[in-house]
Amino acid sequence: MALERSDVEKIAHLARLGLDEADIPRTTETLNSILGLVDRMQAVDTDGIEPLAHPLEATQRLRADVVGESNRRDAYQAIAPAVAEGLYLVPKVIE
Amino acid sequence: MHSLTLAEIGRALAAKQFSAEELTRHLLDRIARLDPQLNAFISVTEELALGQAQAADARRAAGENGALLGAPIGHKDLFCTQGVLTSCGSKILGNFAAPYDATVVTKLASAGSVTLGKLNMDEFAMGSANESSHYGPVKNPWDASRVPGGSSGGSAAAVAARLLPAATGTDTGGSIRQPAAFTNLTGIKPTYGRVSRWGMIAYASSLDQGGPLARTAEDCALMLGAMAGFDAKDSTSVDQPLDDYLAALGQPLAGLRIGLPVEYFSAGLDARIADAVLACVEELKKLGATVKDISLPNMQHAIPAYYVIAPAEASSNLSRFDGVRFGYRCENPADLTDLYKRSRAEGFGAEVKRRIMVGTYALSAGYYDAYYLKAQKIRRLIKNDFVKAFEEVDLILGPTTPSAAWKLGENSNDPVAEYLQDIYTITANLAGIPGLSMPAGFVDGLPVGVQLLAPYFQEGRLLNVAHQYQQVSDWHKATPAGF
Amino acid sequence: MQWETVIGLEIHAQLATQSKIFSASPTTFGAEPNTQASLVDLGMPGVLPVLNEEAVRMACKFGLAIDAEIGARNVFARKNYFYPDLPKGYQISQMELPIVGKGFLDITLEDGTLKRVGITRAHLEEDAGKSLHEDFHGMSGIDLNRAGTPLLEIVSEPDIRSPKEAVAYAKAIHALVRYLGICDGNMAEGSLRCDCNVSVRPKGQAEFGTRAEIKNVNSFRFIEKAINHEVQRQIELIEDGGKVVQETRLYDPNKDQTRSMRSKEEANDYRYFPDPDLLPVVIEPSFLAAVRATLPELPTQKRERFQAAFGLSVYDASVLSASRELADYFEQVQQVSGDAKLAANWVMGELSSLLNKDGLEIEQSPVSAEQLGGMILRIKDNTISGKIAKMVFEALAAGEGATADEVIEKKGLKQVTDSGAIEKMLDEVLAANAEQVEQYRASDEAKRGKMFGFFVGQAMKASKGKANPGQVNELLKKKLEG
């Protein structure tokens, strides 16, 4: 299933990656060659095989419900691109 | 001083042959002089290093004697270091002074090590050549026209060039072992969950593992002993006692059963590398090991499965780089979508964008089963191969890479060609088992690595076998000309 | 055409943990922006989530309370989308293997009948932050204090058939989570939020119509109004030959209408996959048994007990068990007075209108359960009439006495039951209204009935309400007939 230009545009939008018009053909071609490699998987018989999400198949440890953080807003916001009155600023959000 | 191993440095500092500060100044000077040829460092942390060195000297003077007290090291630039640029090799974190320390950084610092700098790497650890770094490619000290391997290429080059005795790295598909092989170092990727991932900027969370690169197995044991251990801040960290890796180095190899996977020695492997690997096997036999052929039949499926799982996880892990709370933000965004799209398009390099797109596609509606789920099933097949193999053998041995270091730019236009180079290392990440690469000779003046794989939590066994081999071989002592 | 409404609710309950679901930040409401946002909550590079045990325990409590299967092995997944209040670019949620499976809740409708509403599932997830749209230099401001607060998303089956049923169900969930102590239920602070899935279909049709989802309806009243509006909109649309599109809508309480949320209409491809930073959560039987041991008596159990033990109607029992505090109050009044029916009438009647009038919660009631119970005792022993009791109640509410007895004593409200005294008073009343007495005696049975009330009124007035009404009736009848 080779990707077409419109697929690439859709994926780029989902991933919020701006695409340069001029790069789209090459990007499409490269992605298709990677997917060609990946598609070799389809020949493997995996009937009855359980997917493996984690190598050790351990289980989740739970944390006690204890507050252990204090306010470090100034330090965290010192590295932020745009803040005012303690808020992170972004272009107007329209709902 | 710069040619000493970490272990030798520890002994010299204990014997007061020189101070940590003297050693630090010496290495800082070497870095200033030699690194421009290599581009191994993204940041040199002179002030931090001198402070830590002086503190280490003071601790020694007060009677402390830790093996790493005053030991100079560097961190791959994806380990968060508080107040110090942590770029991940990316423009998008080009202004990111991390607001906290990674657990690995904290642990090594409390052992008394001295951080000389942050090391270059493939952007977000995506690459096998260290050519995808926003901060320029790293050159291989053995041949400046060649790549040092990746993604921990800066770590490898700096240690190989004797700018540092040891460095941290991370390994998601071979990113410690392959650069170790390309630069004549020893590097170990521990069992998944053995080293905390807290503060280690994620590429593929279920595959990433931190580990050391050094010149000897003994130094790796020293480093890993300080880096590894349970961390409550990482849900995937394993709560299991840590082996004494130094103590593990004294075991004789008599009776050790080594398996050679037939799939590792098939077409695609440079015959001269095969010879070097087999010569190493002969030496291990002399030390008492027995050898048999084994099969890892699903190995060939590892690359396709990896290039689904890793990009899928990466596509999600890298969504937080959105220009809102930290990192690069584009100029004058027109609206919210523009802020996201341009910050990310301008901040990420080509390879990162490619993998984000592959991963986004693999997880998207209608493709999840065919890609992600399928890859995870193959992942189990690969794990099962190892479980079965380790019923018969104690250790698996083969080449780390199919070829020696390639020329800069050779694969940079063909990502698939570069992906295929990961064939021998990737399976250990998918299965989560520990793997080590050690020097085993040269082809055309370029280092060759042998890879050892062991069952879960048998890092001690890997380090011991490499150490025993390094007692009867000199490959690891070879130094690149000019360094 | 006759239309049938089909409704399913998704209720997000903020769990009342001390710290967040994946970080050790506090969850207190109303802090200065971003002062409760830690490295993990901010989605800083390199950070990792660790699951809060209490959130798991609370989810299990809820599951047990709705008779649901608890997922012995449940998994957290990432829901991927970009939004400024979502720091990581994904929300950690549960998709395929939620912690709480299929269960149900019985709700009481207004006519007193019971209805069983299926609960499809309930899963744990993290809350997002907040976007503040006031103008900050032409931009929106993001506060991530709320990011990472644990949520239990409770998804109902499309079993609900009217806006009133939807409200009854939402109230029942509200009561349940408060009984369990897993959510403070404060809707004004967003502790309980509701998304309504609404569709219509011709009566008798088996297939569901296309549904629209109304997001974030944050009061019971708005649930009813928003659904009402949406049902009308859909019916009108279809009857005009249009088609309902599946979409997300927002209810605007000021205009009482819903509108399409365009921002959510973009291809919703959330790319769920198991979160590789978290491992499967395994709930051991011993853990579950320990949780079960801490369950309080639940609303349904309480309602059934009120019906069985006190002979209350389903409706009364449901109202009185709707909140733990109200039920406790009622039970105390019942205990003191020994009369469940009177206790129920007073709690649901005078007390409840008093609280409504002043906008008070039962915990803030100016009349304590002890006081009310003591007063009912005096009704029962004929010390006061029901009418006088209202005066006593008002006096207690106004703080004019510590007990009903004190008020009765102070104000001299004790009922007159001496028939001699009553007769004397009646004679005076009849004498003063001789003309009406003549008319009465000349009238037929039907007319007399009406006029009788007049004499009772005059008599009670003359006694300042203190005469025993039963005796007044009886004696008055005799005298008029006489």
XYZ file of N, CA, C and O in Angstrom, chain C residues 230-378:
596
model
N -31.067 19.956 22.274
C -30.447 19.149 21.226
C -31.468 18.207 20.577
O -31.458 18.003 19.361
N -32.383 17.667 21.374
C -33.418 16.775 20.837
C -34.301 17.560 19.870
O -34.576 17.104 18.749
N -34.708 18.749 20.285
C -35.535 19.586 19.409
C -34.814 19.887 18.109
O -35.371 19.808 17.025
N -33.534 20.233 18.250
C -32.749 20.588 17.059
C -32.707 19.413 16.089
O -32.923 19.569 14.883
N -32.452 18.225 16.626
C -32.333 17.050 15.757
C -33.673 16.729 15.087
O -33.716 16.420 13.902
N -34.745 16.793 15.876
C -36.060 16.466 15.304
C -36.413 17.454 14.195
O -36.809 17.067 13.085
N -36.210 18.729 14.476
C -36.525 19.745 13.468
C -35.690 19.541 12.214
O -36.179 19.624 11.086
N -34.418 19.234 12.441
C -33.498 19.015 11.316
C -34.009 17.875 10.439
O -34.093 17.996 9.211
N -34.364 16.763 11.078
C -34.785 15.590 10.314
C -36.130 15.863 9.635
O -36.322 15.523 8.462
N -37.029 16.500 10.383
C -38.350 16.748 9.798
C -38.273 17.725 8.626
O -39.121 17.705 7.734
N -37.228 18.556 8.625
C -37.044 19.467 7.495
C -36.269 18.805 6.370
O -35.795 19.472 5.441
N -36.082 17.495 6.494
C -35.396 16.769 5.426
C -33.885 16.729 5.577
O -33.191 16.247 4.690
N -33.373 17.230 6.676
C -31.932 17.238 6.883
C -31.442 15.956 7.541
O -32.215 15.021 7.760
N -30.155 15.936 7.841
C -29.545 14.761 8.457
C -28.697 15.205 9.639
O -27.996 16.219 9.548
N -28.751 14.440 10.706
C -27.890 14.731 11.857
C -26.487 14.253 11.511
O -26.327 13.155 10.981
N -25.496 15.105 11.751
C -24.125 14.632 11.540
C -23.511 14.299 12.886
O -23.806 14.936 13.894
N -22.663 13.280 12.862
C -21.975 12.913 14.102
C -20.921 13.973 14.385
O -20.015 14.186 13.584
N -21.062 14.656 15.515
C -20.143 15.759 15.792
C -20.150 16.070 17.284
O -20.960 15.551 18.048
N -19.228 16.931 17.641
C -19.139 17.381 19.016
C -19.749 18.765 19.092
O -19.467 19.621 18.260
N -20.629 18.973 20.061
C -21.281 20.270 20.200
C -21.044 20.804 21.600
O -20.734 20.066 22.529
N -21.195 22.104 21.709
C -20.972 22.772 22.987
C -22.272 23.432 23.401
O -22.930 24.062 22.580
N -22.665 23.285 24.672
C -23.890 23.915 25.143
C -23.569 25.304 25.681
O -22.655 25.470 26.480
N -24.314 26.294 25.193
C -24.125 27.655 25.693
C -25.320 27.995 26.586
O -26.415 28.251 26.101
N -25.106 27.988 27.911
C -26.238 28.196 28.820
C -26.834 29.593 28.681
O -28.028 29.784 28.936
N -26.054 30.556 28.250
C -26.584 31.913 28.118
C -27.607 32.007 27.000
O -28.630 32.652 27.125
N -27.312 31.335 25.877
C -28.239 31.380 24.752
C -29.169 30.186 24.755
O -30.043 30.092 23.900
N -28.971 29.248 25.688
C -29.710 27.990 25.714
C -29.732 27.331 24.341
O -30.767 27.031 23.771
N -28.543 27.114 23.789
C -28.455 26.372 22.530
C -27.126 25.646 22.460
O -26.208 25.925 23.232
N -27.059 24.672 21.566
C -25.789 23.991 21.353
C -25.246 24.429 20.008
O -26.009 24.754 19.104
N -23.917 24.442 19.940
C -23.316 24.774 18.639
C -22.157 23.818 18.379
O -21.561 23.269 19.309
N -21.885 23.666 17.092
C -20.836 22.748 16.679
C -19.481 23.269 17.151
O -19.213 24.463 17.103
N -18.620 22.339 17.654
C -17.261 22.738 18.032
C -16.357 22.413 16.870
O -15.916 21.280 16.731
N -16.075 23.402 16.073
C -15.295 23.116 14.872
C -13.904 22.585 15.200
O -13.384 21.737 14.535
N -13.342 23.099 16.293
C -11.971 22.700 16.621
C -11.858 21.201 16.838
O -10.800 20.616 16.685
N -12.946 20.568 17.237
C -12.874 19.126 17.508
C -13.258 18.311 16.289
O -13.279 17.094 16.336
N -13.600 19.000 15.216
C -14.129 18.269 14.075
C -13.064 17.736 13.134
O -13.341 16.960 12.254
N -11.841 18.190 13.327
C -10.767 17.684 12.484
C -10.647 16.190 12.703
O -10.946 15.701 13.778
N -10.188 15.503 11.659
C -10.052 14.052 11.718
C -9.585 13.612 13.097
O -8.452 13.847 13.484
N -10.453 13.011 13.844
C -10.100 12.540 15.173
C -9.447 11.177 15.079
O -10.094 10.163 15.193
N -8.165 11.188 14.843
C -7.444 9.918 14.774
C -6.477 9.924 15.939
O -5.379 10.456 15.842
N -6.917 9.352 17.059
C -6.169 9.499 18.308
C -4.975 8.555 18.433
O -4.215 8.648 19.372
N -4.844 7.646 17.511
C -3.681 6.739 17.499
C -3.387 6.154 18.881
O -2.277 6.261 19.403
N -4.395 5.569 19.477
C -4.209 4.905 20.775
C -3.174 3.797 20.670
O -3.165 3.033 19.705
N -2.312 3.693 21.640
C -1.459 2.502 21.771
C -1.023 2.406 23.233
O -1.039 3.402 23.946
N -0.671 1.205 23.683
C -0.330 1.027 25.102
C 0.832 1.945 25.483
O 1.830 1.985 24.774
N 0.707 2.664 26.584
C 1.770 3.575 26.993
C 3.004 2.774 27.408
O 2.964 2.043 28.390
N 4.111 2.922 26.650
C 5.286 2.112 26.969
C 5.991 2.550 28.263
O 6.852 1.823 28.749
N 5.603 3.688 28.819
C 6.210 4.126 30.085
C 5.522 3.495 31.293
O 5.980 3.678 32.423
N 4.404 2.826 31.043
C 3.660 2.204 32.139
C 3.473 0.727 31.840
O 3.426 0.326 30.683
N 3.360 -0.049 32.880
C 3.206 -1.493 32.713
C 1.760 -1.871 33.020
O 1.025 -1.076 33.613
N 1.353 -3.063 32.629
C -0.024 -3.471 32.944
C -0.275 -3.439 34.451
O 0.596 -3.814 35.238
N -1.448 -2.955 34.828
C -1.815 -2.884 36.239
C -2.535 -4.176 36.593
O -3.549 -4.511 35.980
N -1.998 -4.895 37.537
C -2.618 -6.151 37.938
C -3.284 -5.949 39.294
O -2.642 -5.498 40.252
N -4.587 -6.212 39.349
C -5.325 -6.046 40.598
C -5.455 -7.419 41.242
O -6.142 -8.298 40.729
N -4.782 -7.580 42.344
C -4.801 -8.867 43.042
C -6.135 -9.027 43.771
O -6.690 -8.049 44.277
N -6.631 -10.265 43.878
C -7.876 -10.499 44.620
C -7.809 -9.966 46.051
O -8.797 -9.450 46.579
N -6.638 -10.030 46.662
C -6.513 -9.562 48.051
C -6.713 -8.048 48.130
O -7.335 -7.528 49.052
N -6.206 -7.348 47.126
C -6.374 -5.891 47.066
C -7.857 -5.556 46.959
O -8.387 -4.709 47.680
N -8.521 -6.287 46.079
C -9.934 -6.045 45.840
C -10.763 -6.366 47.091
O -11.702 -5.633 47.432
N -10.390 -7.424 47.770
C -11.117 -7.807 48.986
C -10.977 -6.712 50.034
O -11.931 -6.358 50.727
N -9.784 -6.145 50.120
C -9.555 -5.072 51.100
C -10.397 -3.851 50.740
O -10.947 -3.185 51.621
N -10.504 -3.564 49.455
C -11.326 -2.423 49.031
C -12.787 -2.697 49.372
O -13.491 -1.847 49.908
N -13.215 -3.915 49.094
C -14.613 -4.272 49.339
C -14.968 -4.074 50.822
O -16.054 -3.600 51.151
N -14.011 -4.385 51.666
C -14.266 -4.275 53.108
C -14.487 -2.823 53.546
O -15.051 -2.568 54.603
N -14.033 -1.881 52.721
C -14.175 -0.473 53.118
C -15.430 0.170 52.530
O -15.682 1.352 52.759
N -16.202 -0.584 51.743
C -17.373 0.024 51.108
C -18.432 0.405 52.150
O -18.777 -0.401 52.996
N -18.960 1.616 52.074
C -20.048 1.996 52.978
C -21.384 1.443 52.454
O -21.423 0.856 51.376
N -22.455 1.626 53.222
C -23.773 1.288 52.700
C -24.045 2.230 51.532
O -23.894 3.446 51.656
N -24.451 1.679 50.397
C -24.601 2.472 49.187
C -26.029 2.988 49.046
O -26.934 2.480 49.702
N -26.247 3.983 48.200
C -27.575 4.591 48.078
C -28.685 3.562 47.842
O -29.743 3.643 48.467
N -28.433 2.615 46.951
C -29.478 1.636 46.641
C -29.809 0.794 47.876
O -30.978 0.539 48.188
N -28.748 0.378 48.560
C -28.960 -0.430 49.770
C -29.712 0.367 50.816
O -30.610 -0.120 51.499
N -29.354 1.631 50.922
C -29.997 2.490 51.901
C -31.464 2.678 51.548
O -32.341 2.592 52.409
N -31.716 2.928 50.277
C -33.091 3.122 49.846
C -33.920 1.890 50.172
O -35.026 1.983 50.722
N -33.361 0.725 49.856
C -34.107 -0.508 50.107
C -34.367 -0.688 51.598
O -35.438 -1.117 52.021
N -33.384 -0.331 52.412
C -33.557 -0.464 53.858
C -34.625 0.516 54.348
O -35.476 0.160 55.174
N -34.602 1.737 53.824
C -35.605 2.731 54.228
C -37.010 2.246 53.875
O -37.956 2.439 54.638
N -37.128 1.621 52.711
C -38.439 1.104 52.315
C -38.866 -0.022 53.255
O -39.980 -0.036 53.768
N -37.953 -0.958 53.478
C -38.299 -2.154 54.237
C -38.494 -1.821 55.720
O -39.488 -2.220 56.329
N -37.562 -1.076 56.290
C -37.597 -0.867 57.732
C -38.614 0.197 58.128
O -39.213 0.125 59.196
N -38.803 1.196 57.268
C -39.638 2.329 57.677
C -40.937 2.410 56.890
O -41.746 3.311 57.119
N -41.099 1.518 55.923
C -42.318 1.550 55.134
C -42.452 2.788 54.256
O -43.550 3.222 53.938
N -41.334 3.370 53.871
C -41.408 4.554 53.004
C -41.645 4.136 51.556
O -41.337 3.010 51.160
N -42.179 5.057 50.751
C -42.357 4.770 49.325
C -40.993 4.795 48.644
O -40.028 5.335 49.187
N -40.938 4.204 47.441
C -39.684 4.204 46.680
C -39.202 5.637 46.512
O -38.019 5.943 46.699
N -40.158 6.510 46.183
C -39.770 7.883 45.901
C -39.178 8.543 47.144
O -38.076 9.095 47.104
N -39.893 8.467 48.263
C -39.396 9.089 49.492
C -38.049 8.486 49.898
O -37.112 9.197 50.260
N -37.977 7.165 49.815
C -36.732 6.498 50.213
C -35.589 6.931 49.311
O -34.450 7.113 49.763
N -35.885 7.141 48.021
C -34.831 7.572 47.091
C -34.361 8.979 47.410
O -33.162 9.254 47.429
N -35.331 9.870 47.660
C -34.948 11.250 47.965
C -34.081 11.287 49.220
O -33.044 11.934 49.268
N -34.508 10.535 50.227
C -33.797 10.604 51.509
C -32.444 9.904 51.475
O -31.584 10.178 52.303
N -32.247 8.999 50.502
C -30.944 8.329 50.442
C -30.048 8.951 49.384
O -28.958 8.471 49.127
N -30.523 10.042 48.776
C -29.768 10.618 47.657
C -28.403 11.129 48.075
O -27.459 11.099 47.296
N -28.284 11.607 49.292
C -26.933 11.933 49.745
C -26.734 11.349 51.130
O -27.699 11.175 51.883
N -25.502 11.044 51.385
C -25.170 10.397 52.651
C -25.539 11.311 53.814
O -26.055 10.868 54.833
N -25.299 12.622 53.644
C -25.539 13.567 54.725
C -27.041 13.662 55.009
O -27.461 13.682 56.166
N -27.839 13.705 53.938
C -29.289 13.812 54.118
C -29.825 12.542 54.784
O -30.655 12.600 55.708
N -29.301 11.402 54.307
C -29.762 10.131 54.871
C -29.417 10.052 56.359
O -30.235 9.620 57.180
N -28.218 10.493 56.695
C -27.802 10.460 58.105
C -28.703 11.353 58.937
O -29.124 11.005 60.051
N -29.021 12.531 58.409
C -29.875 13.485 59.108
C -31.246 12.855 59.355
O -31.761 12.834 60.471
N -31.798 12.309 58.276
C -33.124 11.694 58.377
C -33.128 10.578 59.421
O -34.020 10.488 60.269
N -32.095 9.760 59.378
C -32.070 8.625 60.300
C -31.985 9.091 61.743
O -32.549 8.475 62.646
N -31.323 10.201 61.942
C -31.215 10.708 63.309
C -32.572 11.257 63.783
O -32.995 11.013 64.913
N -33.254 11.983 62.900
C -34.585 12.500 63.233
C -35.502 11.323 63.549
O -36.270 11.348 64.522
N -35.373 10.301 62.734
C -36.221 9.121 62.926
C -35.941 8.499 64.294
O -36.866 8.138 65.033
N -34.672 8.421 64.639
C -34.303 7.784 65.902
C -34.823 8.554 67.102
O -35.374 7.987 68.035
N -34.657 9.879 67.046
C -35.074 10.704 68.171
C -36.595 10.676 68.311
O -37.135 10.542 69.405
N -37.278 10.760 67.172
C -38.735 10.900 67.215
C -39.449 9.562 67.250
O -40.611 9.487 67.653
N -38.764 8.534 66.773
C -39.398 7.227 66.719
C -40.502 7.165 65.682
O -41.321 6.247 65.699
N -40.558 8.124 64.761
C -41.616 8.105 63.748
C -41.013 8.417 62.377
O -40.733 9.572 62.054
N -40.813 7.362 61.576
C -40.141 7.527 60.290
C -40.976 8.353 59.319
O -40.448 9.179 58.580
N -42.287 8.124 59.309
C -43.132 8.833 58.345
C -43.113 10.336 58.589
O -42.908 11.134 57.676
N -43.344 10.708 59.892
C -43.302 12.137 60.219
C -41.912 12.711 59.937
O -41.770 13.812 59.392
N -40.893 11.935 60.297
C -39.515 12.392 60.065
C -39.308 12.643 58.571
O -38.776 13.680 58.162
N -39.743 11.701 57.733
C -39.590 11.845 56.282
C -40.342 13.074 55.786
O -39.812 13.874 55.018
N -41.602 13.239 56.269
C -42.390 14.380 55.816
C -41.731 15.704 56.175
O -41.677 16.621 55.368
N -41.247 15.779 57.398
C -40.627 17.037 57.819
C -39.312 17.310 57.104
O -39.030 18.435 56.716
N -38.494 16.258 56.904
C -37.200 16.461 56.245
C -37.413 16.847 54.781
O -36.797 17.781 54.268
N -38.347 16.156 54.133
C -38.580 16.436 52.719
C -39.442 17.677 52.516
O -39.439 18.255 51.433
N -40.172 18.066 53.542
C -41.059 19.210 53.398
C -40.436 20.493 53.914
O -39.645 21.138 53.220
N -40.790 20.816 55.180
C -40.374 22.104 55.741
C -38.862 22.308 55.705
O -38.371 23.359 55.310
N -38.132 21.269 56.116
C -36.672 21.418 56.204
C -36.087 21.680 54.822
O -35.287 22.596 54.627
N -36.546 20.883 53.868
C -35.973 21.004 52.550
C -36.313 22.356 51.915
O -35.456 22.965 51.261
N -37.541 22.882 52.164
C -37.808 24.203 51.571
C -37.022 25.292 52.285
O -36.578 26.252 51.658
N -36.827 25.110 53.574
C -36.013 26.090 54.310
C -34.591 26.142 53.736
O -34.031 27.218 53.480
N -34.015 24.955 53.508
C -32.647 24.899 52.987
C -32.594 25.479 51.578
O -31.689 26.239 51.239
N -33.573 25.107 50.760
C -33.618 25.616 49.388
C -33.669 27.128 49.365
O -32.964 27.779 48.602
N -34.541 27.659 50.239
C -34.751 29.105 50.266
C -33.437 29.829 50.553
O -33.112 30.825 49.934
N -32.674 29.268 51.498
C -31.432 29.936 51.892
C -30.214 29.386 51.164
O -29.082 29.782 51.465
N -30.443 28.464 50.245
C -29.331 27.894 49.495
C -28.325 27.169 50.385
O -27.115 27.288 50.208
N -28.840 26.422 51.346
C -27.938 25.750 52.294
C -27.866 24.252 52.017
O -28.798 23.661 51.471
N -26.741 23.656 52.403
C -26.598 22.207 52.361
C -27.121 21.668 53.685
O -27.179 22.381 54.682
N -27.449 20.402 53.675
C -28.009 19.786 54.877
C -27.054 19.933 56.075
O -27.489 20.138 57.210
N -25.744 19.876 55.797
C -24.777 19.999 56.896
C -24.865 21.375 57.553
O -24.443 21.559 58.687
N -25.403 22.355 56.789
C -25.474 23.722 57.339
C -26.855 24.020 57.919
O -27.152 25.172 58.220
N -27.691 23.015 58.027
C -29.063 23.247 58.468
C -29.099 23.955 59.815
O -28.423 23.555 60.764
N -29.900 25.042 59.922
C -29.995 25.752 61.201
C -30.783 24.948 62.246
O -30.682 25.235 63.430
N -31.564 23.973 61.775
C -32.280 23.126 62.720
C -31.591 21.765 62.731
O -31.458 21.122 61.698
N -31.135 21.364 63.901
C -30.417 20.098 63.960
C -31.408 18.941 63.958
O -32.605 19.115 64.222
N -30.883 17.753 63.654
C -31.723 16.562 63.637
C -32.306 16.314 65.028
O -33.460 15.914 65.175
N -31.517 16.586 66.057
C -31.985 16.454 67.445
C -33.203 17.344 67.678
O -34.208 16.924 68.241
N -33.079 18.595 67.262
C -34.159 19.567 67.473
C -35.420 19.144 66.736
O -36.517 19.156 67.293
N -35.234 18.737 65.474
C -36.401 18.372 64.684
C -37.067 17.120 65.266
O -38.293 17.041 65.380
N -36.228 16.171 65.648
C -36.770 14.940 66.240
C -37.548 15.249 67.508
O -38.651 14.732 67.734
N -36.987 16.128 68.347
C -37.640 16.515 69.595
C -38.986 17.179 69.327
O -39.968 16.974 70.062
N -39.055 17.960 68.277
C -40.284 18.647 67.937
C -41.355 17.646 67.485
O -42.528 17.757 67.853
N -40.905 16.670 66.699
C -41.869 15.670 66.211
C -42.456 14.884 67.387
O -43.642 14.548 67.402
N -41.623 14.666 68.401
C -42.127 13.998 69.607
C -43.334 14.753 70.172
O -44.302 14.165 70.643
N -43.241 16.058 70.129
C -44.325 16.880 70.695
C -45.577 16.869 69.806
O -46.670 17.076 70.298
